[in-house]
């Protein structure tokens, strides 16, 4: 049986990949492949993440680059902590 990711897990994956890219940020194509999402699905998540202030979108020469914000780092840290607590009780997020 295939285990699907929840929206929270996808957000955490996107933030993790963006954080690992550093201050240079990550381009859309790299984000697509590393987060394993379709373009249409990625666009919806990116709109939500930029709207919430968790990542910044930088447009340069017609290309988009995404950089995690301090609020995004804080969200990711809280998610990881909560996830480990839930796992200690035998729960899956």
GROMACS .gro file of N, CA, C and O in nm:
model
  372
    1UNK      N    1   0.084  -0.118   0.000
    1UNK     CA    2   0.000   0.000   0.000
    1UNK      C    3   0.088   0.125   0.000
    1UNK      O    4   0.186   0.134   0.073
    2UNK      N    5   0.053   0.221  -0.082
    2UNK     CA    6   0.130   0.344  -0.094
    2UNK      C    7   0.090   0.440   0.018
    2UNK      O    8  -0.028   0.463   0.042
    3UNK      N    9   0.189   0.494   0.086
    3UNK     CA   10   0.162   0.591   0.192
    3UNK      C   11   0.173   0.732   0.132
    3UNK      O   12   0.278   0.770   0.080
    4UNK      N   13   0.063   0.805   0.135
    4UNK     CA   14   0.062   0.940   0.082
    4UNK      C   15   0.103   1.039   0.190
    4UNK      O   16   0.077   1.019   0.307
    5UNK      N   17   0.165   1.149   0.147
    5UNK     CA   18   0.204   1.253   0.241
    5UNK      C   19   0.086   1.345   0.268
    5UNK      O   20   0.008   1.375   0.179
    6UNK      N   21   0.079   1.390   0.391
    6UNK     CA   22  -0.023   1.489   0.426
    6UNK      C   23   0.026   1.627   0.381
    6UNK      O   24   0.143   1.645   0.349
    7UNK      N   25  -0.064   1.723   0.383
    7UNK     CA   26  -0.026   1.860   0.347
    7UNK      C   27   0.082   1.913   0.441
    7UNK      O   28   0.173   1.983   0.397
    8UNK      N   29   0.072   1.877   0.569
    8UNK     CA   30   0.173   1.923   0.666
    8UNK      C   31   0.310   1.864   0.633
    8UNK      O   32   0.411   1.932   0.647
    9UNK      N   33   0.312   1.738   0.592
    9UNK     CA   34   0.439   1.675   0.556
    9UNK      C   35   0.498   1.738   0.430
    9UNK      O   36   0.619   1.757   0.421
   10UNK      N   37   0.413   1.772   0.334
   10UNK     CA   38   0.460   1.836   0.211
   10UNK      C   39   0.517   1.973   0.243
   10UNK      O   40   0.623   2.011   0.194
   11UNK      N   41   0.448   2.049   0.328
   11UNK     CA   42   0.498   2.182   0.368
   11UNK      C   43   0.634   2.167   0.437
   11UNK      O   44   0.729   2.241   0.408
   12UNK      N   45   0.645   2.070   0.526
   12UNK     CA   46   0.773   2.047   0.595
   12UNK      C   47   0.882   2.009   0.495
   12UNK      O   48   0.995   2.056   0.506
   13UNK      N   49   0.849   1.925   0.397
   13UNK     CA   50   0.947   1.887   0.295
   13UNK      C   51   0.992   2.008   0.214
   13UNK      O   52   1.111   2.026   0.188
   14UNK      N   53   0.897   2.092   0.175
   14UNK     CA   54   0.930   2.212   0.097
   14UNK      C   55   1.019   2.307   0.178
   14UNK      O   56   1.118   2.361   0.126
   15UNK      N   57   0.984   2.327   0.305
   15UNK     CA   58   1.065   2.415   0.389
   15UNK      C   59   1.204   2.358   0.413
   15UNK      O   60   1.303   2.431   0.413
   16UNK      N   61   1.213   2.227   0.431
   16UNK     CA   62   1.343   2.163   0.454
   16UNK      C   63   1.433   2.178   0.332
   16UNK      O   64   1.549   2.217   0.344
   17UNK      N   65   1.378   2.150   0.215
   17UNK     CA   66   1.455   2.162   0.091
   17UNK      C   67   1.499   2.306   0.069
   17UNK      O   68   1.613   2.333   0.030
   18UNK      N   69   1.409   2.400   0.096
   18UNK     CA   70   1.442   2.542   0.080
   18UNK      C   71   1.548   2.585   0.179
   18UNK      O   72   1.641   2.658   0.145
   19UNK      N   73   1.539   2.537   0.302
   19UNK     CA   74   1.638   2.571   0.404
   19UNK      C   75   1.776   2.515   0.368
   19UNK      O   76   1.877   2.582   0.384
   20UNK      N   77   1.779   2.393   0.317
   20UNK     CA   78   1.907   2.330   0.281
   20UNK      C   79   1.975   2.401   0.164
   20UNK      O   80   2.096   2.390   0.149
   21UNK      N   81   1.899   2.474   0.086
   21UNK     CA   82   1.958   2.546  -0.029
   21UNK      C   83   2.034   2.671   0.016
   21UNK      O   84   2.110   2.727  -0.063
   22UNK      N   85   2.014   2.715   0.139
   22UNK     CA   86   2.089   2.829   0.192
   22UNK      C   87   2.035   2.963   0.146
   22UNK      O   88   1.923   2.974   0.096
   23UNK      N   89   2.119   3.065   0.159
   23UNK     CA   90   2.080   3.202   0.126
   23UNK      C   91   2.066   3.225  -0.024
   23UNK      O   92   2.002   3.320  -0.066
   24UNK      N   93   2.127   3.139  -0.106
   24UNK     CA   94   2.115   3.153  -0.251
   24UNK      C   95   1.975   3.118  -0.298
   24UNK      O   96   1.933   3.156  -0.406
   25UNK      N   97   1.905   3.039  -0.218
   25UNK     CA   98   1.769   2.998  -0.251
   25UNK      C   99   1.767   2.881  -0.346
   25UNK      O  100   1.870   2.825  -0.384
   26UNK      N  101   1.647   2.843  -0.385
   26UNK     CA  102   1.628   2.728  -0.472
   26UNK      C  103   1.532   2.767  -0.584
   26UNK      O  104   1.434   2.837  -0.562
   27UNK      N  105   1.563   2.723  -0.704
   27UNK     CA  106   1.480   2.753  -0.820
   27UNK      C  107   1.363   2.655  -0.827
   27UNK      O  108   1.364   2.548  -0.768
   28UNK      N  109   1.261   2.693  -0.902
   28UNK     CA  110   1.138   2.615  -0.911
   28UNK      C  111   1.162   2.472  -0.957
   28UNK      O  112   1.109   2.378  -0.898
   29UNK      N  113   1.243   2.453  -1.059
   29UNK     CA  114   1.267   2.318  -1.112
   29UNK      C  115   1.332   2.228  -1.008
   29UNK      O  116   1.293   2.112  -0.992
   30UNK      N  117   1.431   2.280  -0.937
   30UNK     CA  118   1.496   2.201  -0.832
   30UNK      C  119   1.398   2.168  -0.721
   30UNK      O  120   1.399   2.057  -0.667
   31UNK      N  121   1.315   2.264  -0.688
   31UNK     CA  122   1.214   2.242  -0.583
   31UNK      C  123   1.114   2.134  -0.625
   31UNK      O  124   1.075   2.050  -0.544
   32UNK      N  125   1.076   2.135  -0.753
   32UNK     CA  126   0.984   2.032  -0.806
   32UNK      C  127   1.041   1.893  -0.786
   32UNK      O  128   0.972   1.803  -0.738
   33UNK      N  129   1.166   1.875  -0.826
   33UNK     CA  130   1.225   1.741  -0.820
   33UNK      C  131   1.257   1.698  -0.678
   33UNK      O  132   1.230   1.584  -0.640
   34UNK      N  133   1.312   1.788  -0.597
   34UNK     CA  134   1.351   1.751  -0.461
   34UNK      C  135   1.231   1.728  -0.370
   34UNK      O  136   1.238   1.648  -0.277
   35UNK      N  137   1.120   1.799  -0.394
   35UNK     CA  138   1.001   1.782  -0.312
   35UNK      C  139   0.905   1.678  -0.373
   35UNK      O  140   0.805   1.643  -0.311
   36UNK      N  141   0.935   1.633  -0.495
   36UNK     CA  142   0.857   1.531  -0.563
   36UNK      C  143   0.709   1.570  -0.577
   36UNK      O  144   0.619   1.501  -0.533
   37UNK      N  145   0.687   1.687  -0.639
   37UNK     CA  146   0.552   1.737  -0.662
   37UNK      C  147   0.534   1.776  -0.808
   37UNK      O  148   0.631   1.810  -0.876
   38UNK      N  149   0.409   1.774  -0.854
   38UNK     CA  150   0.379   1.824  -0.988
   38UNK      C  151   0.383   1.977  -0.984
   38UNK      O  152   0.373   2.039  -0.876
   39UNK      N  153   0.394   2.037  -1.101
   39UNK     CA  154   0.403   2.183  -1.107
   39UNK      C  155   0.277   2.250  -1.052
   39UNK      O  156   0.285   2.348  -0.977
   40UNK      N  157   0.161   2.198  -1.088
   40UNK     CA  158   0.036   2.260  -1.042
   40UNK      C  159   0.021   2.249  -0.890
   40UNK      O  160  -0.022   2.343  -0.824
   41UNK      N  161   0.058   2.134  -0.837
   41UNK     CA  162   0.049   2.115  -0.691
   41UNK      C  163   0.151   2.202  -0.618
   41UNK      O  164   0.121   2.261  -0.515
   42UNK      N  165   0.271   2.211  -0.674
   42UNK     CA  166   0.375   2.296  -0.614
   42UNK      C  167   0.330   2.441  -0.612
   42UNK      O  168   0.350   2.510  -0.511
   43UNK      N  169   0.270   2.488  -0.720
   43UNK     CA  170   0.225   2.627  -0.727
   43UNK      C  171   0.128   2.662  -0.615
   43UNK      O  172   0.138   2.769  -0.555
   44UNK      N  173   0.036   2.571  -0.586
   44UNK     CA  174  -0.061   2.595  -0.478
   44UNK      C  175   0.010   2.606  -0.343
   44UNK      O  176  -0.020   2.696  -0.264
   45UNK      N  177   0.104   2.515  -0.319
   45UNK     CA  178   0.177   2.520  -0.192
   45UNK      C  179   0.263   2.645  -0.182
   45UNK      O  180   0.270   2.709  -0.077
   46UNK      N  181   0.328   2.683  -0.291
   46UNK     CA  182   0.413   2.802  -0.289
   46UNK      C  183   0.332   2.928  -0.264
   46UNK      O  184   0.377   3.018  -0.192
   47UNK      N  185   0.213   2.935  -0.321
   47UNK     CA  186   0.125   3.051  -0.295
   47UNK      C  187   0.090   3.059  -0.148
   47UNK      O  188   0.090   3.167  -0.089
   48UNK      N  189   0.058   2.944  -0.087
   48UNK     CA  190   0.025   2.942   0.055
   48UNK      C  191   0.146   2.978   0.141
   48UNK      O  192   0.133   3.054   0.238
   49UNK      N  193   0.262   2.924   0.108
   49UNK     CA  194   0.383   2.950   0.188
   49UNK      C  195   0.429   3.095   0.178
   49UNK      O  196   0.470   3.154   0.278
   50UNK      N  197   0.422   3.152   0.058
   50UNK     CA  198   0.462   3.292   0.044
   50UNK      C  199   0.359   3.383   0.110
   50UNK      O  200   0.394   3.481   0.174
   51UNK      N  201   0.231   3.348   0.099
   51UNK     CA  202   0.124   3.426   0.163
   51UNK      C  203   0.135   3.425   0.314
   51UNK      O  204   0.104   3.525   0.381
   52UNK      N  205   0.181   3.313   0.370
   52UNK     CA  206   0.196   3.302   0.515
   52UNK      C  207   0.329   3.360   0.564
   52UNK      O  208   0.353   3.367   0.684
   53UNK      N  209   0.415   3.399   0.471
   53UNK     CA  210   0.543   3.457   0.509
   53UNK      C  211   0.647   3.354   0.551
   53UNK      O  212   0.744   3.388   0.619
   54UNK      N  213   0.629   3.228   0.509
   54UNK     CA  214   0.724   3.123   0.546
   54UNK      C  215   0.841   3.114   0.448
   54UNK      O  216   0.950   3.070   0.483
   55UNK      N  217   0.816   3.157   0.324
   55UNK     CA  218   0.925   3.167   0.225
   55UNK      C  219   0.908   3.297   0.147
   55UNK      O  220   0.798   3.352   0.139
   56UNK      N  221   1.018   3.344   0.092
   56UNK     CA  222   1.016   3.461   0.005
   56UNK      C  223   1.040   3.418  -0.137
   56UNK      O  224   1.125   3.332  -0.163
   57UNK      N  225   0.968   3.480  -0.230
   57UNK     CA  226   0.986   3.455  -0.372
   57UNK      C  227   1.063   3.571  -0.431
   57UNK      O  228   1.022   3.686  -0.416
   58UNK      N  229   1.174   3.540  -0.495
   58UNK     CA  230   1.257   3.643  -0.557
   58UNK      C  231   1.254   3.620  -0.708
   58UNK      O  232   1.294   3.514  -0.755
   59UNK      N  233   1.205   3.719  -0.782
   59UNK     CA  234   1.200   3.709  -0.928
   59UNK      C  235   1.318   3.784  -0.987
   59UNK      O  236   1.342   3.899  -0.954
   60UNK      N  237   1.391   3.715  -1.073
   60UNK     CA  238   1.504   3.778  -1.140
   60UNK      C  239   1.516   3.722  -1.280
   60UNK      O  240   1.526   3.601  -1.298
   61UNK      N  241   1.511   3.808  -1.377
   61UNK     CA  242   1.529   3.770  -1.517
   61UNK      C  243   1.427   3.663  -1.558
   61UNK      O  244   1.459   3.569  -1.630
   62UNK      N  245   1.304   3.676  -1.510
   62UNK     CA  246   1.198   3.584  -1.547
   62UNK      C  247   1.200   3.451  -1.475
   62UNK      O  248   1.120   3.363  -1.504
   63UNK      N  249   1.291   3.433  -1.381
   63UNK     CA  250   1.300   3.307  -1.307
   63UNK      C  251   1.274   3.333  -1.159
   63UNK      O  252   1.309   3.438  -1.107
   64UNK      N  253   1.213   3.235  -1.094
   64UNK     CA  254   1.180   3.247  -0.953
   64UNK      C  255   1.277   3.168  -0.868
   64UNK      O  256   1.313   3.055  -0.900
   65UNK      N  257   1.317   3.229  -0.758
   65UNK     CA  258   1.401   3.165  -0.658
   65UNK      C  259   1.331   3.181  -0.525
   65UNK      O  260   1.273   3.286  -0.496
   66UNK      N  261   1.336   3.076  -0.443
   66UNK     CA  262   1.266   3.078  -0.315
   66UNK      C  263   1.366   3.063  -0.201
   66UNK      O  264   1.456   2.981  -0.207
   67UNK      N  265   1.347   3.146  -0.096
   67UNK     CA  266   1.434   3.147   0.021
   67UNK      C  267   1.346   3.138   0.144
   67UNK      O  268   1.242   3.206   0.154
   68UNK      N  269   1.386   3.054   0.239
   68UNK     CA  270   1.309   3.040   0.363
   68UNK      C  271   1.328   3.164   0.450
   68UNK      O  272   1.436   3.225   0.452
   69UNK      N  273   1.223   3.204   0.520
   69UNK     CA  274   1.230   3.318   0.611
   69UNK      C  275   1.256   3.269   0.754
   69UNK      O  276   1.251   3.149   0.781
   70UNK      N  277   1.280   3.361   0.843
   70UNK     CA  278   1.299   3.322   0.984
   70UNK      C  279   1.169   3.262   1.039
   70UNK      O  280   1.173   3.169   1.120
   71UNK      N  281   1.056   3.312   0.994
   71UNK     CA  282   0.927   3.255   1.035
   71UNK      C  283   0.914   3.112   0.983
   71UNK      O  284   0.862   3.025   1.053
   72UNK      N  285   0.963   3.087   0.864
   72UNK     CA  286   0.961   2.953   0.806
   72UNK      C  287   1.049   2.857   0.884
   72UNK      O  288   1.013   2.742   0.907
   73UNK      N  289   1.167   2.906   0.926
   73UNK     CA  290   1.258   2.823   1.007
   73UNK      C  291   1.192   2.788   1.141
   73UNK      O  292   1.202   2.676   1.189
   74UNK      N  293   1.126   2.885   1.199
   74UNK     CA  294   1.058   2.864   1.328
   74UNK      C  295   0.944   2.763   1.312
   74UNK      O  296   0.927   2.674   1.395
   75UNK      N  297   0.868   2.774   1.204
   75UNK     CA  298   0.760   2.679   1.178
   75UNK      C  299   0.816   2.538   1.162
   75UNK      O  300   0.763   2.443   1.219
   76UNK      N  301   0.924   2.525   1.084
   76UNK     CA  302   0.983   2.394   1.059
   76UNK      C  303   1.035   2.332   1.188
   76UNK      O  304   1.015   2.214   1.214
   77UNK      N  305   1.098   2.412   1.272
   77UNK     CA  306   1.150   2.363   1.400
   77UNK      C  307   1.034   2.314   1.488
   77UNK      O  308   1.042   2.207   1.549
   78UNK      N  309   0.926   2.391   1.493
   78UNK     CA  310   0.809   2.351   1.572
   78UNK      C  311   0.746   2.224   1.518
   78UNK      O  312   0.705   2.136   1.594
   79UNK      N  313   0.739   2.213   1.385
   79UNK     CA  314   0.683   2.092   1.323
   79UNK      C  315   0.766   1.969   1.358
   79UNK      O  316   0.710   1.865   1.394
   80UNK      N  317   0.899   1.981   1.350
   80UNK     CA  318   0.987   1.868   1.381
   80UNK      C  319   0.971   1.827   1.527
   80UNK      O  320   0.961   1.708   1.558
   81UNK      N  321   0.965   1.923   1.617
   81UNK     CA  322   0.945   1.894   1.759
   81UNK      C  323   0.811   1.824   1.784
   81UNK      O  324   0.804   1.724   1.854
   82UNK      N  325   0.705   1.878   1.725
   82UNK     CA  326   0.573   1.820   1.744
   82UNK      C  327   0.567   1.679   1.684
   82UNK      O  328   0.508   1.588   1.743
   83UNK      N  329   0.628   1.662   1.569
   83UNK     CA  330   0.629   1.531   1.503
   83UNK      C  331   0.698   1.427   1.588
   83UNK      O  332   0.651   1.314   1.602
   84UNK      N  333   0.810   1.464   1.651
   84UNK     CA  334   0.882   1.368   1.735
   84UNK      C  335   0.802   1.336   1.862
   84UNK      O  336   0.803   1.221   1.907
   85UNK      N  337   0.731   1.432   1.915
   85UNK     CA  338   0.646   1.406   2.032
   85UNK      C  339   0.533   1.312   1.993
   85UNK      O  340   0.503   1.216   2.064
   86UNK      N  341   0.471   1.337   1.879
   86UNK     CA  342   0.361   1.252   1.832
   86UNK      C  343   0.410   1.109   1.810
   86UNK      O  344   0.342   1.013   1.848
   87UNK      N  345   0.529   1.095   1.751
   87UNK     CA  346   0.585   0.961   1.729
   87UNK      C  347   0.612   0.889   1.859
   87UNK      O  348   0.596   0.767   1.868
   88UNK      N  349   0.653   0.961   1.962
   88UNK     CA  350   0.681   0.897   2.091
   88UNK      C  351   0.554   0.839   2.153
   88UNK      O  352   0.562   0.749   2.236
   89UNK      N  353   0.438   0.891   2.110
   89UNK     CA  354   0.311   0.837   2.157
   89UNK      C  355   0.252   0.737   2.058
   89UNK      O  356   0.139   0.692   2.074
   90UNK      N  357   0.328   0.706   1.954
   90UNK     CA  358   0.281   0.610   1.854
   90UNK      C  359   0.186   0.667   1.751
   90UNK      O  360   0.112   0.594   1.688
   91UNK      N  361   0.185   0.799   1.736
   91UNK     CA  362   0.096   0.864   1.640
   91UNK      C  363   0.173   0.905   1.515
   91UNK      O  364   0.290   0.938   1.522
   92UNK      N  365   0.105   0.903   1.402
   92UNK     CA  366   0.164   0.950   1.277
   92UNK      C  367   0.094   1.077   1.235
   92UNK      O  368  -0.027   1.088   1.247
   93UNK      N  369   0.170   1.172   1.186
   93UNK     CA  370   0.110   1.298   1.137
   93UNK      C  371   0.074   1.287   0.991
   93UNK      O  372   0.132   1.223   0.915
   0.00000   0.00000   0.00000
